[in-house]
mmCIF file of C-alpha atoms in Angstrom:
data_model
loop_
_atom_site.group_PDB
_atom_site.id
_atom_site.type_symbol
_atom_site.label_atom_id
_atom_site.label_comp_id
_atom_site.label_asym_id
_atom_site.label_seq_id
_atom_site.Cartn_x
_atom_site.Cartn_y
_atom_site.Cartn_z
ATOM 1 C CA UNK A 1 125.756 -53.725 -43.425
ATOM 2 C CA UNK A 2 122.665 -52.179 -44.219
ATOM 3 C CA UNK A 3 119.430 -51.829 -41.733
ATOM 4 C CA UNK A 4 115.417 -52.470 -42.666
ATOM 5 C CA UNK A 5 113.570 -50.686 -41.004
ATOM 6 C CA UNK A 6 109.469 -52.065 -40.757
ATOM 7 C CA UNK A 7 106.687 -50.006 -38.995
ATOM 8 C CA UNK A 8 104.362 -51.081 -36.960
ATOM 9 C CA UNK A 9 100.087 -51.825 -37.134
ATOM 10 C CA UNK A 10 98.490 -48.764 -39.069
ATOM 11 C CA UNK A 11 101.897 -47.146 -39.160
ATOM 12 C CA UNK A 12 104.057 -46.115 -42.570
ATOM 13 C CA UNK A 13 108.036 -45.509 -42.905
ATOM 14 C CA UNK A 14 107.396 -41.676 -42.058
ATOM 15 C CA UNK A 15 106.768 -42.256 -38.517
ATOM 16 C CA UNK A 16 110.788 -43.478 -38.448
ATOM 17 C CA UNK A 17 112.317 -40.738 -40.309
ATOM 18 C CA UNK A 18 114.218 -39.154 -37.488
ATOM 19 C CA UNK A 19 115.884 -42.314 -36.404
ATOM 20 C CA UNK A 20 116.842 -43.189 -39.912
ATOM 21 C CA UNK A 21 118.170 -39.973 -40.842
ATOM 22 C CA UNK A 22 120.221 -40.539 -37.060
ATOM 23 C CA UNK A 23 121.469 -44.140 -38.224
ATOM 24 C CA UNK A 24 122.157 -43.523 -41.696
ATOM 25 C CA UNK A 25 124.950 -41.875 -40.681
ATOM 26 C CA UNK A 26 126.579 -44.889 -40.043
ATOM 27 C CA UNK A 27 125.206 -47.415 -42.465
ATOM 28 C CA UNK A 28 122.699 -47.490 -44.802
ATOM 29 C CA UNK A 29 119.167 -47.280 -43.555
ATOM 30 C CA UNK A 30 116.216 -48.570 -45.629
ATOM 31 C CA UNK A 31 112.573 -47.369 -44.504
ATOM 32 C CA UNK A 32 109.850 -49.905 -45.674
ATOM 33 C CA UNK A 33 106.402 -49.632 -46.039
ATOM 34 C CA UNK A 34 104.313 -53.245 -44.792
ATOM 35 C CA UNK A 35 101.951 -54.203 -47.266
ATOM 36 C CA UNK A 36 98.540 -52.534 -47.112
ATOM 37 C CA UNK A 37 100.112 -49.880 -45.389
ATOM 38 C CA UNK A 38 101.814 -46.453 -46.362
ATOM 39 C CA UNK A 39 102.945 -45.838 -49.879
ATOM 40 C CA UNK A 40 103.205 -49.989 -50.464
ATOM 41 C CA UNK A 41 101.107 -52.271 -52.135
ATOM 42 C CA UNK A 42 97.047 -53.131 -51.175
ATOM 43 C CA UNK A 43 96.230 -56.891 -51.103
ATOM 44 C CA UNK A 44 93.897 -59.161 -49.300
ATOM 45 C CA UNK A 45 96.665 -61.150 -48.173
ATOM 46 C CA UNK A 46 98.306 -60.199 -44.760
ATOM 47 C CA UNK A 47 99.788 -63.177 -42.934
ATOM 48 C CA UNK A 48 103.529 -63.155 -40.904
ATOM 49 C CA UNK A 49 104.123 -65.340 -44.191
ATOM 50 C CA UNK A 50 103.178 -62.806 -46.295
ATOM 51 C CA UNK A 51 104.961 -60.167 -44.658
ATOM 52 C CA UNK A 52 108.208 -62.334 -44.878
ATOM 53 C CA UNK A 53 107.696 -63.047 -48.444
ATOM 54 C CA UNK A 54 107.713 -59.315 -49.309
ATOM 55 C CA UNK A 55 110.859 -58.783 -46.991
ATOM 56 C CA UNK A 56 112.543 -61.535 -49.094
ATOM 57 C CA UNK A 57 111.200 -60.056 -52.662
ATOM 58 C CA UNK A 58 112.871 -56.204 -51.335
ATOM 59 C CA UNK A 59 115.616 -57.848 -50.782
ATOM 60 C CA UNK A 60 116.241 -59.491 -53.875
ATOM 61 C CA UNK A 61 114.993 -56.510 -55.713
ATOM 62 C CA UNK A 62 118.255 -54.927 -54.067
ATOM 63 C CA UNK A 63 120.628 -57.076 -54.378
ATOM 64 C CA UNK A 64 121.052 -57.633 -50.929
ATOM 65 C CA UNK A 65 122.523 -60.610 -50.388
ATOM 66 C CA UNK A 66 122.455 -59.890 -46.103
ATOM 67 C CA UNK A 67 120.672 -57.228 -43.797
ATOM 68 C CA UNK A 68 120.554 -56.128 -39.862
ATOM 69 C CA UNK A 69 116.656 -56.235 -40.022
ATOM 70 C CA UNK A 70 114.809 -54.059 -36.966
ATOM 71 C CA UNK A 71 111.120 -54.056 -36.919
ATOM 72 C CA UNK A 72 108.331 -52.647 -34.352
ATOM 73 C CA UNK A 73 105.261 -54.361 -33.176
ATOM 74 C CA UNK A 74 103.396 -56.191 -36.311
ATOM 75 C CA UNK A 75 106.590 -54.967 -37.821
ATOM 76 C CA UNK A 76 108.965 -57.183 -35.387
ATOM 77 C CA UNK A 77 106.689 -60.019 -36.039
ATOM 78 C CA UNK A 78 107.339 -60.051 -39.833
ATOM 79 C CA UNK A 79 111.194 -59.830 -39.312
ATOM 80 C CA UNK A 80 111.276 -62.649 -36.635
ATOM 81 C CA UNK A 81 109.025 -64.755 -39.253
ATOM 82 C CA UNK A 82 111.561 -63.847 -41.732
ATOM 83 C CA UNK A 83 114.542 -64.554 -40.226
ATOM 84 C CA UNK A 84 112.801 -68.034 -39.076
ATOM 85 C CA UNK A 85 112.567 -69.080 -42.466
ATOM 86 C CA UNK A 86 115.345 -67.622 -43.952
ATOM 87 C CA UNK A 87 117.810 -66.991 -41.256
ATOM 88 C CA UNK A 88 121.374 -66.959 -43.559
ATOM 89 C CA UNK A 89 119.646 -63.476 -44.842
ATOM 90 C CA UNK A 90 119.480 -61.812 -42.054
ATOM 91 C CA UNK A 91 122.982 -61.063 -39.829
ATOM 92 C CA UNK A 92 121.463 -59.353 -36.769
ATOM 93 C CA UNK A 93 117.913 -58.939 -35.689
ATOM 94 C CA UNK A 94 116.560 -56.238 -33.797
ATOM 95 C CA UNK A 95 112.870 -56.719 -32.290
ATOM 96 C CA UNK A 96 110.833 -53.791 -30.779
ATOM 97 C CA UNK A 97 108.290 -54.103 -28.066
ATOM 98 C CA UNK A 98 106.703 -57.412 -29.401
ATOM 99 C CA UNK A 99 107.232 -60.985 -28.635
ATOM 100 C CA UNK A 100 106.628 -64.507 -31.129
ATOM 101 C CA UNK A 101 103.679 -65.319 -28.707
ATOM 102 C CA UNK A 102 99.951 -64.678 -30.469
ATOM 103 C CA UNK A 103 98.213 -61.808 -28.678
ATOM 104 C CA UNK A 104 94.691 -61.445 -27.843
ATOM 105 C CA UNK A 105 92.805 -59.274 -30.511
ATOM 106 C CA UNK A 106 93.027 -55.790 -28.434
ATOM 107 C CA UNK A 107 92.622 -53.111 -31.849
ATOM 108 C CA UNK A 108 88.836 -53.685 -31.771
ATOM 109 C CA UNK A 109 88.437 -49.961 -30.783
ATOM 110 C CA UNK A 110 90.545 -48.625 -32.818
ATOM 111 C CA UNK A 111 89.211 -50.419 -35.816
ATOM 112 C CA UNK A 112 85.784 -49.320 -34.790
ATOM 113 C CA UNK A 113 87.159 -45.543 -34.950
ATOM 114 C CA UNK A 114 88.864 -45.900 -38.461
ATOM 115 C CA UNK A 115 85.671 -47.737 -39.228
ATOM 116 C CA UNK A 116 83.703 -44.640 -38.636
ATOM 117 C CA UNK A 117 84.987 -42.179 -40.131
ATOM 118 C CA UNK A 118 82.859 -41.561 -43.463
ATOM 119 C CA UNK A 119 85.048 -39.357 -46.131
ATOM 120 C CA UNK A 120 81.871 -38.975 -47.770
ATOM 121 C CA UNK A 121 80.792 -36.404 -45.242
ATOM 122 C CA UNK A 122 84.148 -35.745 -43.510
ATOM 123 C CA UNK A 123 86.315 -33.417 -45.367
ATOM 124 C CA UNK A 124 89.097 -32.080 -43.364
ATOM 125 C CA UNK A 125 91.747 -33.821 -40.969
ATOM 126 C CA UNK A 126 90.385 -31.766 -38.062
ATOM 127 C CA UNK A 127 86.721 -33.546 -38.610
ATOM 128 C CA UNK A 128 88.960 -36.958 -38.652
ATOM 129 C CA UNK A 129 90.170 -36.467 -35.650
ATOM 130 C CA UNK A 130 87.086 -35.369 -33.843
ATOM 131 C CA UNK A 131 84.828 -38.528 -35.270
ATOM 132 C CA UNK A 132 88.179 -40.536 -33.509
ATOM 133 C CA UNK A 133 87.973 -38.693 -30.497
ATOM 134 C CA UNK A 134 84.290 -40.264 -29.757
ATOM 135 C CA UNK A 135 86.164 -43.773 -29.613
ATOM 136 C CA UNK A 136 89.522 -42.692 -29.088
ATOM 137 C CA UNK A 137 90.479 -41.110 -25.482
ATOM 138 C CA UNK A 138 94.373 -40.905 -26.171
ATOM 139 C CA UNK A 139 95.256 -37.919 -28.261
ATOM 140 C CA UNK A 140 98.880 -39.249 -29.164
ATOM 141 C CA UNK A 141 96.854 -42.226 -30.826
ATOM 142 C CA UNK A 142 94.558 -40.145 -33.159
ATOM 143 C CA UNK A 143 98.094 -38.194 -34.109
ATOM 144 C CA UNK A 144 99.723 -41.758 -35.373
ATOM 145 C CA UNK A 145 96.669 -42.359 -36.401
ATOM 146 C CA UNK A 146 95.705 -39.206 -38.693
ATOM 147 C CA UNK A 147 99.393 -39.215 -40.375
ATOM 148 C CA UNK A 148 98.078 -41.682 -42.936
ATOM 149 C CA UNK A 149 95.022 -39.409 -44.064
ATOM 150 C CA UNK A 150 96.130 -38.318 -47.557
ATOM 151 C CA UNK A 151 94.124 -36.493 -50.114
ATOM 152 C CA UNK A 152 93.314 -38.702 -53.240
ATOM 153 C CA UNK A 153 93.139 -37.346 -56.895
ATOM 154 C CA UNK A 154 89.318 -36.618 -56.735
ATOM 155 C CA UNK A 155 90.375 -34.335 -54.012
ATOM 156 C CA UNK A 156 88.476 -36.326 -51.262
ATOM 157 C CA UNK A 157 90.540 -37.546 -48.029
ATOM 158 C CA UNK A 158 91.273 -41.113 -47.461
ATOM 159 C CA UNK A 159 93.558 -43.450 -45.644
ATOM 160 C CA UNK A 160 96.762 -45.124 -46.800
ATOM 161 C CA UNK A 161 96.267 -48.027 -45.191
ATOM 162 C CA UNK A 162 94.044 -50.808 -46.730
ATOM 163 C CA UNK A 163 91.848 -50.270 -43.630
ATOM 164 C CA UNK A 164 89.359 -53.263 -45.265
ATOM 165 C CA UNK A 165 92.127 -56.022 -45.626
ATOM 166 C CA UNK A 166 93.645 -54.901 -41.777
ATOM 167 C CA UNK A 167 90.116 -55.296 -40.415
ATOM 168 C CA UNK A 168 89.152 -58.688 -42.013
ATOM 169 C CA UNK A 169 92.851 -60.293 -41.682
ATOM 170 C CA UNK A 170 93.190 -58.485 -37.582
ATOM 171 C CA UNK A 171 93.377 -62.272 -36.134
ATOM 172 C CA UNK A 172 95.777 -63.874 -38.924
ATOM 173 C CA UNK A 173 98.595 -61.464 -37.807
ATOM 174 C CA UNK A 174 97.944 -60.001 -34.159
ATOM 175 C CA UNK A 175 96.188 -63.301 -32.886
ATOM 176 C CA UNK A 176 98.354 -65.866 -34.519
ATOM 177 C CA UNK A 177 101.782 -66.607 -33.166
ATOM 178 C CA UNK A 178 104.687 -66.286 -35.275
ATOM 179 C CA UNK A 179 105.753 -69.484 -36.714
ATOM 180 C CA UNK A 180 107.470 -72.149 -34.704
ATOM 181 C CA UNK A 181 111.683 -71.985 -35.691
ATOM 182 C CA UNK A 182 114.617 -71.214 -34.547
ATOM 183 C CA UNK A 183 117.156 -68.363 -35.259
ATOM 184 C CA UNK A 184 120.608 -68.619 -34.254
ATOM 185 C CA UNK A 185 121.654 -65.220 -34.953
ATOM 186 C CA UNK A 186 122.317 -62.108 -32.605
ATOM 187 C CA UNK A 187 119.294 -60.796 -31.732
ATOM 188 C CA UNK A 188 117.810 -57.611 -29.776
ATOM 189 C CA UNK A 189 114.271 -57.117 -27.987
ATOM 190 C CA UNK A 190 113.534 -53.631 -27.230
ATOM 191 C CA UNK A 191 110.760 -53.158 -24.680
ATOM 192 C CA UNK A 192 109.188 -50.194 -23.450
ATOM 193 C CA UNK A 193 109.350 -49.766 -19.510
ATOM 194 C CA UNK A 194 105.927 -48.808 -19.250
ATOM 195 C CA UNK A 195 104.393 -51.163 -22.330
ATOM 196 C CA UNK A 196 102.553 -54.859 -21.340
ATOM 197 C CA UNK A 197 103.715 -56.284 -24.989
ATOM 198 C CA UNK A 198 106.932 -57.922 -23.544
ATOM 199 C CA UNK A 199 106.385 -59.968 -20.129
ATOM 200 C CA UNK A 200 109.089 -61.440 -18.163
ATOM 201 C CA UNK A 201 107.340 -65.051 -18.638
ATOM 202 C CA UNK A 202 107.636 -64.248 -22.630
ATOM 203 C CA UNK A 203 111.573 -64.532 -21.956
ATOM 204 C CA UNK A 204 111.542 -68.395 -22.037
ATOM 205 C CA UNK A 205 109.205 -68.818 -25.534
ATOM 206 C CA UNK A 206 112.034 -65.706 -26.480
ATOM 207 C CA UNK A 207 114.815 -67.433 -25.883
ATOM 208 C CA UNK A 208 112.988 -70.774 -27.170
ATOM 209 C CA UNK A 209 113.074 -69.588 -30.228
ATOM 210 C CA UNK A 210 115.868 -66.936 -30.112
ATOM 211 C CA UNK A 211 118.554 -68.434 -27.834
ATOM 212 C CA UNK A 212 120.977 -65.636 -28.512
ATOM 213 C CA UNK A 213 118.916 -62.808 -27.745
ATOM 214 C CA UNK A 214 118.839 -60.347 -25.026
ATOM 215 C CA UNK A 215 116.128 -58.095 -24.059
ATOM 216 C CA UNK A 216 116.670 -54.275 -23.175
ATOM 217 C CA UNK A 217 114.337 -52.177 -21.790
ATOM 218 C CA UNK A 218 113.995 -48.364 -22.354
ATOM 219 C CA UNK A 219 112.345 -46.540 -19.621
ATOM 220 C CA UNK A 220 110.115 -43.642 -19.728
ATOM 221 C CA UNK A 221 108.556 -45.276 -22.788
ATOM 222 C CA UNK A 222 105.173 -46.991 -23.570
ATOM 223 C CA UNK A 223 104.283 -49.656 -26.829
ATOM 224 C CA UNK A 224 106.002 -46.395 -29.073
ATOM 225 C CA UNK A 225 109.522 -47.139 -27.506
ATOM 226 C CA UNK A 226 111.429 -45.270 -30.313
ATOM 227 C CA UNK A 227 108.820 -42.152 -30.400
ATOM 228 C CA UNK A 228 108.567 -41.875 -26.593
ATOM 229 C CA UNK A 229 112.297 -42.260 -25.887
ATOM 230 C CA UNK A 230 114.111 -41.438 -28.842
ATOM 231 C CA UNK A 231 117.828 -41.256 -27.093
ATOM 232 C CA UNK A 232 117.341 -44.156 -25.300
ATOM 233 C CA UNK A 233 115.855 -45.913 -28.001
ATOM 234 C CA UNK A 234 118.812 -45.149 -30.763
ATOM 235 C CA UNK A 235 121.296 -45.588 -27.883
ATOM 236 C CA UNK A 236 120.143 -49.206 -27.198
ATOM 237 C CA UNK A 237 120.445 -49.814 -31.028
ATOM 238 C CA UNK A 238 123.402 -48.718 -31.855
ATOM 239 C CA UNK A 239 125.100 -50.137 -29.028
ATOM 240 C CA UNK A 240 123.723 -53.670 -30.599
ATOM 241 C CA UNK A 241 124.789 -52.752 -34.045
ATOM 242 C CA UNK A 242 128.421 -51.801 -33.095
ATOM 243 C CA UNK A 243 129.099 -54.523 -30.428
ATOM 244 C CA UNK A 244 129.183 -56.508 -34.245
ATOM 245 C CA UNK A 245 132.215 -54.514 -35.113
ATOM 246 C CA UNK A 246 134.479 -53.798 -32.196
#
């Protein structure tokens, strides 16, 4: 059974290469640009609906008829909208360190940073990361952050992320719950020990809406379970994957 793989908020499939490269060698492993982000597609559109309409088109594109789905943060709120609308498609779900609840808008200082940073005048990575560092306290952030500079054709640097569209949709997909449904499948929550994303008083909307779910948490690891805690992480994972075929 194959495994999607979705990113999280201003992230890109790059950011999970070591973990697919781990679990592809024991099923295939898709790594999937969202929309607006990454190597994908830009559009003004950016809704959980959206992001669940693209998961379906993939997977029609590939013939794939059925998928273990795992996705992180605005990434494990476009699988759970997905497999709430089309839950025969998906066979297990993994969520990571994000729940259906909406979330109070909480980028606003990150935007601000991105916001700043004029590639008229700025024209290496280092200058990037020094305009983020006057908004930006958390070096580990401006790293995420800086992987999607890229240099364009006109040989001026630029972000892949449609940094307009993620700024002027921010409350459609971080504010707004994900749809109200119900998926019967197995299903995972990863949370990160020292992360506020997952709350034990989420655990009744959770199960609400994914009554056979568990929820797992990794310790030692903040919001970026799988980059803080890799072992742990991939342990927790595959554990969930193979319970399927023992």
């Amino acid at each position: 059974m194959p495994l999607l793989v979705f990113h999280g908020l201003f992230g890109m499939l790059d950011n999970w290469g070591s973990f697919g490269k781990e679990m592809g060698e024991l099923f295939p492993v898709h790594l999937i640009d969202l929309r607006n982000h990454g190597k994908s597609f830009h559009s003004s559109e950016m809704s959980h609906d959206d992001l669940a309409q693209d998961i379906l088109h993939y997977m029609e594109f590939h013939n794939l008829s059925q998928a273990n789905l795992l996705g992180h943060s605005l990434g494990g709120k476009a699988v759970m909208q997905f497999a709430l609308t089309y839950p025969s498609k998906v066979h297990q779900l993994i969520v990571v360190d994000i729940s259906p609840k909406s979330y109070p808008p909480h980028h606003q200082g990150i935007l601000k940073a991105l916001q700043s940073v004029d590639f008229n005048t700025v024209t290496s990575r280092q200058e990037a990361e020094d305009v983020l560092s006057h908004y930006i306290p958390e070096k580990s952030v401006i790293q995420f952050l800086t992987k999607s500079l890229y240099w364009t054709d006109d040989k001026k640097l630029a972000w892949r992320f449609n940094l307009d569209t993620l700024a002027a949709k921010y409350h459609e997909f971080v504010s707004n719950a994900v749809k109200f449904g119900v998926f019967n499948g197995k299903t995972l929550f990863i949370a990160g020990a020292k992360s506020q994303y997952i709350l034990p008083q989420d655990e009744y909307q959770i199960k609400q809406q994914f009554p056979n779910s568990s929820i797992v948490t990794v310790k030692n690891a903040g919001h970026w379970v799988q980059a803080e805690n890799p072992k742990d992480f991939s342990e927790a994972v595959r554990n969930f994957l193979s319970e399927d075929e023992a």
